Tab-separated table of N, CA and C in Angstrom:
chain	number	residue	atom	x	y	z
A	1	MET	N	-20.393	-27.253	2.749
A	1	MET	CA	-21.388	-27.014	2.609
A	1	MET	C	-22.466	-27.943	2.704
A	2	GLY	N	-23.670	-27.354	3.416
A	2	GLY	CA	-24.504	-28.323	4.599
A	2	GLY	C	-25.812	-28.779	3.713
A	3	VAL	N	-26.161	-29.750	4.078
A	3	VAL	CA	-27.535	-29.880	3.149
A	3	VAL	C	-29.162	-28.678	3.297
A	4	LYS	N	-28.749	-27.761	4.177
A	4	LYS	CA	-29.883	-26.876	4.039
A	4	LYS	C	-29.163	-25.913	3.162
A	5	LYS	N	-27.917	-25.964	2.903
A	5	LYS	CA	-27.603	-24.511	2.400
A	5	LYS	C	-27.684	-25.221	0.579
A	6	ILE	N	-27.628	-26.435	0.657
A	6	ILE	CA	-27.601	-27.076	-0.687
A	6	ILE	C	-29.428	-27.156	-1.266
A	7	ALA	N	-30.418	-27.221	0.296
A	7	ALA	CA	-31.585	-27.658	-0.470
A	7	ALA	C	-32.207	-26.358	-0.697
A	8	ALA	N	-31.772	-25.320	-0.434
A	8	ALA	CA	-32.376	-23.409	-1.191
A	8	ALA	C	-32.576	-23.457	-2.518
A	9	GLY	N	-31.933	-24.543	-3.231
A	9	GLY	CA	-31.922	-24.433	-4.880
A	9	GLY	C	-32.917	-25.006	-4.960
A	10	ASP	N	-32.578	-25.944	-5.994
A	10	ASP	CA	-33.591	-26.911	-6.839
A	10	ASP	C	-34.335	-27.516	-5.462
A	11	PRO	N	-35.541	-27.554	-5.470
A	11	PRO	CA	-36.309	-28.708	-4.577
A	11	PRO	C	-35.860	-30.018	-4.341
A	12	ARG	N	-35.873	-30.538	-5.693
A	12	ARG	CA	-35.652	-31.553	-5.333
A	12	ARG	C	-34.219	-32.343	-4.825
A	13	LEU	N	-33.431	-31.369	-4.694
A	13	LEU	CA	-32.140	-31.300	-3.580
A	13	LEU	C	-32.622	-31.217	-2.404
A	14	GLY	N	-33.277	-31.085	-1.672
A	14	GLY	CA	-34.080	-31.363	-0.463
A	14	GLY	C	-34.589	-32.991	-0.395
A	15	GLU	N	-35.526	-33.413	-1.358
A	15	GLU	CA	-35.664	-34.718	-1.251
A	15	GLU	C	-34.722	-35.328	-1.245
A	16	LEU	N	-33.388	-35.361	-2.132
A	16	LEU	CA	-32.725	-36.134	-2.070
A	16	LEU	C	-31.890	-36.258	-0.837
A	17	ALA	N	-31.944	-35.051	0.217
A	17	ALA	CA	-31.396	-35.032	0.885
A	17	ALA	C	-32.455	-35.799	2.119
A	18	SER	N	-33.522	-35.698	1.948
A	18	SER	CA	-34.139	-36.347	2.866
A	18	SER	C	-34.737	-38.101	2.995
A	19	MET	N	-34.001	-38.320	1.641
A	19	MET	CA	-34.163	-40.111	1.518
A	19	MET	C	-32.820	-40.789	2.081
A	20	GLY	N	-31.771	-39.857	2.818
A	20	GLY	CA	-30.340	-40.173	2.764
A	20	GLY	C	-29.292	-40.255	2.170
A	21	LEU	N	-29.688	-39.578	0.958
A	21	LEU	CA	-27.880	-39.566	0.204
A	21	LEU	C	-27.412	-38.673	0.543
A	22	PRO	N	-25.892	-39.546	0.785
A	22	PRO	CA	-24.542	-38.535	1.533
A	22	PRO	C	-24.335	-37.305	0.996
A	23	GLU	N	-23.423	-36.490	1.604
A	23	GLU	CA	-23.446	-35.375	1.222
A	23	GLU	C	-22.891	-34.595	0.322
A	24	TYR	N	-21.613	-35.972	-0.132
A	24	TYR	CA	-20.569	-36.164	-1.228
A	24	TYR	C	-21.513	-36.085	-2.669
A	25	TRP	N	-23.163	-37.070	-2.702
A	25	TRP	CA	-23.603	-37.036	-3.381
A	25	TRP	C	-24.585	-35.378	-3.553
A	26	LEU	N	-24.874	-35.083	-2.682
A	26	LEU	CA	-25.624	-33.855	-2.769
A	26	LEU	C	-24.750	-32.956	-3.323
A	27	GLN	N	-23.648	-33.110	-2.941
A	27	GLN	CA	-22.671	-31.646	-3.953
A	27	GLN	C	-22.654	-32.113	-5.216
A	28	VAL	N	-22.564	-33.493	-5.995
A	28	VAL	CA	-22.454	-33.621	-7.229
A	28	VAL	C	-23.662	-33.433	-7.640
A	29	ALA	N	-25.013	-33.132	-7.022
A	29	ALA	CA	-26.104	-33.128	-7.329
A	29	ALA	C	-26.647	-31.725	-7.649
A	30	ASN	N	-26.003	-30.650	-6.947
A	30	ASN	CA	-25.906	-29.279	-6.684
A	30	ASN	C	-25.112	-28.744	-7.465
A	31	TYR	N	-23.934	-29.553	-8.299
A	31	TYR	CA	-22.988	-28.610	-9.406
A	31	TYR	C	-23.324	-29.360	-10.716
A	32	LEU	N	-23.889	-30.565	-10.728
A	32	LEU	CA	-24.266	-31.117	-12.088
A	32	LEU	C	-25.519	-30.329	-12.255
A	33	GLY	N	-26.360	-30.251	-11.632
A	33	GLY	CA	-27.746	-29.995	-11.750
A	33	GLY	C	-28.785	-31.443	-11.774
A	34	VAL	N	-29.884	-31.583	-10.978
A	34	VAL	CA	-30.801	-32.241	-10.421
A	34	VAL	C	-30.857	-33.510	-11.484
A	35	ASP	N	-31.313	-32.678	-12.449
A	35	ASP	CA	-31.619	-33.567	-13.541
A	35	ASP	C	-30.436	-34.406	-14.464
A	36	ALA	N	-29.306	-33.883	-14.655
A	36	ALA	CA	-27.837	-34.358	-14.792
A	36	ALA	C	-27.492	-35.388	-14.165
A	37	PHE	N	-27.790	-35.084	-12.797
A	37	PHE	CA	-27.556	-36.208	-11.654
A	37	PHE	C	-28.270	-37.587	-11.773
A	38	LEU	N	-29.800	-37.015	-11.843
A	38	LEU	CA	-30.405	-38.082	-12.214
A	38	LEU	C	-30.295	-38.704	-13.500
A	39	GLY	N	-29.625	-38.469	-14.264
A	39	GLY	CA	-29.550	-39.097	-15.389
A	39	GLY	C	-28.464	-40.224	-15.055
A	40	MET	N	-27.419	-39.503	-14.267
A	40	MET	CA	-26.368	-40.403	-13.959
A	40	MET	C	-26.876	-41.604	-13.426
A	41	TRP	N	-27.509	-41.217	-12.355
A	41	TRP	CA	-28.025	-41.886	-11.080
A	41	TRP	C	-28.815	-43.524	-12.261
A	42	ARG	N	-29.610	-42.948	-12.676
A	42	ARG	CA	-30.049	-44.063	-13.879
A	42	ARG	C	-29.247	-45.019	-14.711
A	43	ILE	N	-28.141	-44.252	-15.297
A	43	ILE	CA	-27.095	-45.155	-15.710
A	43	ILE	C	-26.773	-46.332	-15.488
A	44	LEU	N	-25.712	-45.404	-14.432
A	44	LEU	CA	-25.672	-46.382	-13.126
A	44	LEU	C	-26.420	-47.791	-12.911
A	45	ASP	N	-28.051	-47.278	-12.514
A	45	ASP	CA	-28.689	-48.249	-11.832
A	45	ASP	C	-28.710	-49.116	-13.247
A	46	ALA	N	-28.734	-48.637	-14.092
A	46	ALA	CA	-28.856	-49.775	-14.980
A	46	ALA	C	-27.410	-50.224	-15.857
A	47	ASN	N	-26.537	-50.082	-15.324
A	47	ASN	CA	-25.254	-50.799	-15.468
A	47	ASN	C	-24.922	-51.623	-13.914
A	48	ARG	N	-25.814	-51.782	-13.108
A	48	ARG	CA	-25.692	-51.762	-11.377
A	48	ARG	C	-25.188	-53.597	-11.624
A	49	ASN	N	-25.149	-54.512	-12.703
A	49	ASN	CA	-24.445	-55.458	-12.643
A	49	ASN	C	-22.918	-55.641	-12.799
A	50	SER	N	-22.508	-54.974	-13.432
A	50	SER	CA	-21.126	-54.347	-13.742
A	50	SER	C	-20.215	-53.406	-12.461
A	51	ILE	N	-21.346	-52.982	-11.454
A	51	ILE	CA	-20.883	-52.332	-10.154
A	51	ILE	C	-21.246	-52.872	-9.104
A	52	PRO	N	-19.993	-53.332	-8.146
A	52	PRO	CA	-20.139	-54.024	-7.167
A	52	PRO	C	-20.854	-53.314	-6.276
A	53	ALA	N	-20.770	-54.215	-5.238
A	53	ALA	CA	-22.571	-54.039	-3.981
A	53	ALA	C	-21.264	-53.115	-2.879
A	54	SER	N	-22.179	-52.346	-2.444
A	54	SER	CA	-21.463	-51.685	-1.097
A	54	SER	C	-21.516	-52.525	-0.457
A	55	LYS	N	-20.113	-52.423	0.169
A	55	LYS	CA	-19.845	-53.352	1.891
A	55	LYS	C	-20.565	-52.837	2.891
A	56	GLY	N	-21.642	-53.518	3.700
A	56	GLY	CA	-22.178	-53.406	4.573
A	56	GLY	C	-23.358	-52.579	4.637
A	57	SER	N	-23.743	-52.372	3.397
A	57	SER	CA	-24.985	-51.231	2.848
A	57	SER	C	-25.564	-52.197	2.205
A	58	GLY	N	-25.802	-53.650	2.267
A	58	GLY	CA	-26.971	-54.380	1.565
A	58	GLY	C	-26.580	-54.401	0.206
A	59	ALA	N	-27.215	-55.275	-0.883
A	59	ALA	CA	-27.495	-55.905	-2.107
A	59	ALA	C	-28.208	-54.804	-2.652
A	60	SER	N	-28.796	-53.688	-1.760
A	60	SER	CA	-29.088	-52.435	-2.760
A	60	SER	C	-28.770	-51.367	-2.762
A	61	SER	N	-27.272	-51.518	-2.415
A	61	SER	CA	-26.535	-50.664	-2.677
A	61	SER	C	-25.736	-50.570	-3.945
A	62	MET	N	-25.235	-49.687	-4.920
A	62	MET	CA	-23.881	-50.033	-5.719
A	62	MET	C	-22.478	-48.938	-5.064
A	63	ALA	N	-21.746	-49.553	-5.408
A	63	ALA	CA	-20.518	-48.673	-5.163
A	63	ALA	C	-19.579	-48.384	-6.364
A	64	PRO	N	-19.757	-47.449	-7.309
A	64	PRO	CA	-18.710	-47.240	-7.820
A	64	PRO	C	-17.812	-46.939	-7.610
A	65	THR	N	-17.248	-47.682	-8.601
A	65	THR	CA	-15.243	-46.789	-8.480
A	65	THR	C	-15.024	-45.930	-8.861
A	66	LEU	N	-14.310	-45.010	-8.724
A	66	LEU	CA	-13.723	-43.687	-9.422
A	66	LEU	C	-12.790	-43.073	-8.689
A	67	ARG	N	-11.754	-43.562	-10.099
A	67	ARG	CA	-9.685	-42.894	-9.359
A	67	ARG	C	-9.628	-41.802	-8.902
A	68	PRO	N	-9.174	-41.507	-8.003
A	68	PRO	CA	-8.661	-40.192	-7.625
A	68	PRO	C	-8.373	-38.865	-9.028
A	69	TYR	N	-8.964	-37.507	-8.758
A	69	TYR	CA	-8.939	-36.925	-9.912
A	69	TYR	C	-7.271	-36.618	-10.268
A	70	SER	N	-6.751	-37.035	-8.899
A	70	SER	CA	-5.317	-36.487	-9.814
A	70	SER	C	-4.912	-37.469	-10.843
A	71	ASN	N	-5.309	-38.545	-10.911
A	71	ASN	CA	-5.030	-39.912	-11.745
A	71	ASN	C	-5.167	-38.815	-13.645
A	72	TYR	N	-6.252	-38.306	-13.097
A	72	TYR	CA	-6.949	-37.621	-14.573
A	72	TYR	C	-5.707	-36.492	-15.193
A	73	LEU	N	-5.450	-35.833	-13.587
A	73	LEU	CA	-4.517	-34.411	-14.125
A	73	LEU	C	-3.051	-35.196	-14.332
A	74	ARG	N	-2.701	-36.475	-14.269
A	74	ARG	CA	-1.140	-37.042	-14.606
A	74	ARG	C	-1.499	-37.579	-15.516
A	75	PHE	N	-2.767	-38.325	-16.084
A	75	PHE	CA	-3.028	-38.444	-17.393
A	75	PHE	C	-3.104	-37.076	-18.843
A	76	GLN	N	-3.157	-36.168	-18.306
A	76	GLN	CA	-3.389	-34.862	-19.306
A	76	GLN	C	-2.032	-34.696	-19.322
A	77	LYS	N	-1.265	-34.427	-17.923
A	77	LYS	CA	0.325	-34.003	-17.767
A	77	LYS	C	0.924	-34.926	-19.333
A	78	ASN	N	0.280	-35.801	-18.716
A	78	ASN	CA	1.512	-37.104	-19.600
A	78	ASN	C	1.478	-36.995	-21.242
A	79	ARG	N	0.451	-36.747	-21.556
A	79	ARG	CA	-0.271	-36.097	-22.847
A	79	ARG	C	0.277	-35.321	-23.345
A	80	PHE	N	0.761	-33.954	-22.657
A	80	PHE	CA	0.861	-32.513	-22.883
A	80	PHE	C	2.149	-32.991	-23.182
A	81	VAL	N	2.877	-33.396	-22.318
A	81	VAL	CA	4.719	-33.942	-22.524
A	81	VAL	C	4.918	-35.189	-23.949
A	82	GLU	N	3.861	-35.854	-24.026
A	82	GLU	CA	3.947	-36.818	-25.413
A	82	GLU	C	4.049	-35.814	-26.802
A	83	THR	N	3.090	-34.718	-26.486
A	83	THR	CA	2.692	-34.088	-27.542
A	83	THR	C	3.859	-33.013	-27.781
A	84	LEU	N	4.112	-32.312	-26.816
A	84	LEU	CA	5.520	-31.484	-27.262
A	84	LEU	C	6.379	-32.561	-27.843
A	85	ALA	N	6.598	-33.681	-27.296
A	85	ALA	CA	7.945	-34.365	-27.479
A	85	ALA	C	8.227	-34.763	-29.131
A	86	ALA	N	6.502	-35.117	-29.789
A	86	ALA	CA	6.108	-35.321	-30.831
A	86	ALA	C	6.459	-34.319	-32.063
A	87	GLN	N	6.182	-33.043	-31.019
A	87	GLN	CA	6.771	-31.767	-32.451
A	87	GLN	C	8.141	-31.245	-32.115
A	88	GLY	N	9.087	-32.156	-31.774
A	88	GLY	CA	10.549	-32.153	-31.461
A	88	GLY	C	10.646	-31.546	-30.436
A	89	VAL	N	9.968	-30.627	-29.278
A	89	VAL	CA	10.584	-30.100	-28.317
A	89	VAL	C	11.464	-30.730	-27.431
A	90	GLU	N	12.794	-30.007	-26.738
A	90	GLU	CA	13.501	-30.849	-26.070
A	90	GLU	C	13.013	-30.847	-24.558
A	91	PRO	N	13.411	-31.749	-24.271
A	91	PRO	CA	12.912	-32.151	-22.624
A	91	PRO	C	13.603	-31.191	-21.603
A	92	LYS	N	14.303	-30.225	-21.711
A	92	LYS	CA	14.564	-29.356	-21.311
A	92	LYS	C	13.447	-27.831	-20.785
A	93	GLU	N	12.950	-28.217	-22.677
A	93	GLU	CA	12.359	-26.679	-22.912
A	93	GLU	C	10.426	-27.797	-22.741
A	94	ILE	N	10.743	-28.615	-22.666
A	94	ILE	CA	8.932	-29.355	-21.891
A	94	ILE	C	9.312	-29.611	-20.573
A	95	GLN	N	10.252	-29.525	-19.461
A	95	GLN	CA	10.078	-29.395	-18.157
A	95	GLN	C	9.458	-27.790	-18.089
A	96	LYS	N	10.484	-27.115	-18.510
A	96	LYS	CA	9.773	-25.444	-18.320
A	96	LYS	C	8.448	-25.061	-18.815
A	97	ARG	N	7.960	-25.779	-20.094
A	97	ARG	CA	6.181	-25.582	-20.173
A	97	ARG	C	5.560	-26.179	-19.065
A	98	VAL	N	5.780	-27.256	-19.030
A	98	VAL	CA	4.862	-28.150	-17.740
A	98	VAL	C	4.938	-26.945	-16.301
A	99	THR	N	6.209	-26.576	-15.909
A	99	THR	CA	6.200	-25.866	-14.994
A	99	THR	C	5.568	-24.362	-15.387
A	100	THR	N	5.349	-23.836	-16.186
A	100	THR	CA	4.830	-22.716	-16.512
A	100	THR	C	3.373	-22.880	-16.567
A	101	GLN	N	2.783	-23.339	-17.616
A	101	GLN	CA	2.100	-23.504	-18.481
A	101	GLN	C	0.509	-24.613	-17.404
A	102	LEU	N	1.484	-25.576	-16.551
A	102	LEU	CA	0.630	-26.430	-15.968
A	102	LEU	C	1.063	-26.338	-14.546
A	103	CYS	N	2.001	-25.450	-13.832
A	103	CYS	CA	1.994	-25.298	-12.768
A	103	CYS	C	2.255	-26.572	-11.957
A	104	GLU	N	3.281	-27.437	-12.631
A	104	GLU	CA	3.613	-28.977	-12.273
A	104	GLU	C	5.136	-28.971	-12.356
A	105	SER	N	5.661	-30.192	-11.762
A	105	SER	CA	6.849	-30.514	-11.747
A	105	SER	C	7.170	-31.759	-12.621
A	106	ILE	N	8.222	-31.866	-12.993
A	106	ILE	CA	8.620	-32.878	-14.058
A	106	ILE	C	9.911	-32.980	-14.175
A	107	SER	N	10.190	-34.422	-13.789
A	107	SER	CA	11.775	-34.713	-14.086
A	107	SER	C	11.813	-34.915	-15.499
A	108	ILE	N	13.115	-34.374	-16.481
A	108	ILE	CA	14.233	-34.956	-17.349
A	108	ILE	C	13.666	-36.478	-17.505
A	109	VAL	N	13.951	-37.403	-16.747
A	109	VAL	CA	13.937	-38.573	-16.768
A	109	VAL	C	12.686	-39.116	-16.831
A	110	HIS	N	11.556	-38.548	-15.921
A	110	HIS	CA	10.111	-38.847	-16.737
A	110	HIS	C	10.193	-38.584	-18.210
A	111	ILE	N	10.504	-37.533	-18.425
A	111	ILE	CA	9.580	-36.845	-19.477
A	111	ILE	C	10.620	-38.052	-20.614
A	112	ARG	N	11.876	-38.558	-20.741
A	112	ARG	CA	12.335	-39.555	-21.457
A	112	ARG	C	11.490	-40.350	-21.340
A	113	ARG	N	11.020	-40.996	-20.139
A	113	ARG	CA	10.593	-42.453	-20.065
A	113	ARG	C	9.371	-42.244	-20.856
A	114	LEU	N	8.638	-40.949	-20.979
A	114	LEU	CA	7.176	-41.025	-21.859
A	114	LEU	C	7.557	-40.930	-23.406
A	115	THR	N	8.738	-39.983	-23.627
A	115	THR	CA	8.515	-40.025	-24.955
A	115	THR	C	9.571	-41.408	-25.446
A	116	GLN	N	9.966	-42.315	-25.000
A	116	GLN	CA	10.292	-43.842	-25.079
A	116	GLN	C	9.042	-44.768	-25.366
A	117	LYS	N	8.275	-44.174	-24.187
A	117	LYS	CA	6.920	-45.263	-24.415
A	117	LYS	C	6.483	-45.143	-25.345
A	118	VAL	N	6.397	-43.682	-25.982
A	118	VAL	CA	5.412	-43.563	-27.150
A	118	VAL	C	6.496	-44.252	-28.673
A	119	LYS	N	7.552	-44.146	-28.300
A	119	LYS	CA	8.699	-44.046	-29.295
A	119	LYS	C	8.694	-43.043	-30.352
A	120	ILE	N	8.712	-42.009	-29.779
A	120	ILE	CA	9.321	-40.256	-30.208
A	120	ILE	C	10.483	-40.603	-30.581
A	121	LYS	N	10.839	-40.548	-32.479
A	121	LYS	CA	12.426	-40.283	-32.324
A	121	LYS	C	12.681	-39.015	-32.167
A	122	ARG	N	14.024	-38.477	-32.037
A	122	ARG	CA	14.475	-37.146	-32.547
A	122	ARG	C	15.545	-37.445	-33.584
């Protein structure tokens, strides 16, 4: 998705591109909408003392950290497994449901580890 394609929508996207915002931030602004993006930016800026400075960009740039999206998906899968286990669903059935409903694979060992972690009794 190039800058010219993004700038075709809200004219403020073109302004963000003109000021040199990296392509990935332009994609975020396009996806969220400029108003939501600017709101997010204001929140980050208001918390700049908690955000490390970007290396090599001078003290005027923030480098907020964000875990990979796969971490969120793994967290959700683990909550799904824990919920099923709390309902008394057996590990083999949990494994099957994770495969069919989440299109993910999970080992019986991992399922047992998760259920012991939250101290689910059978």
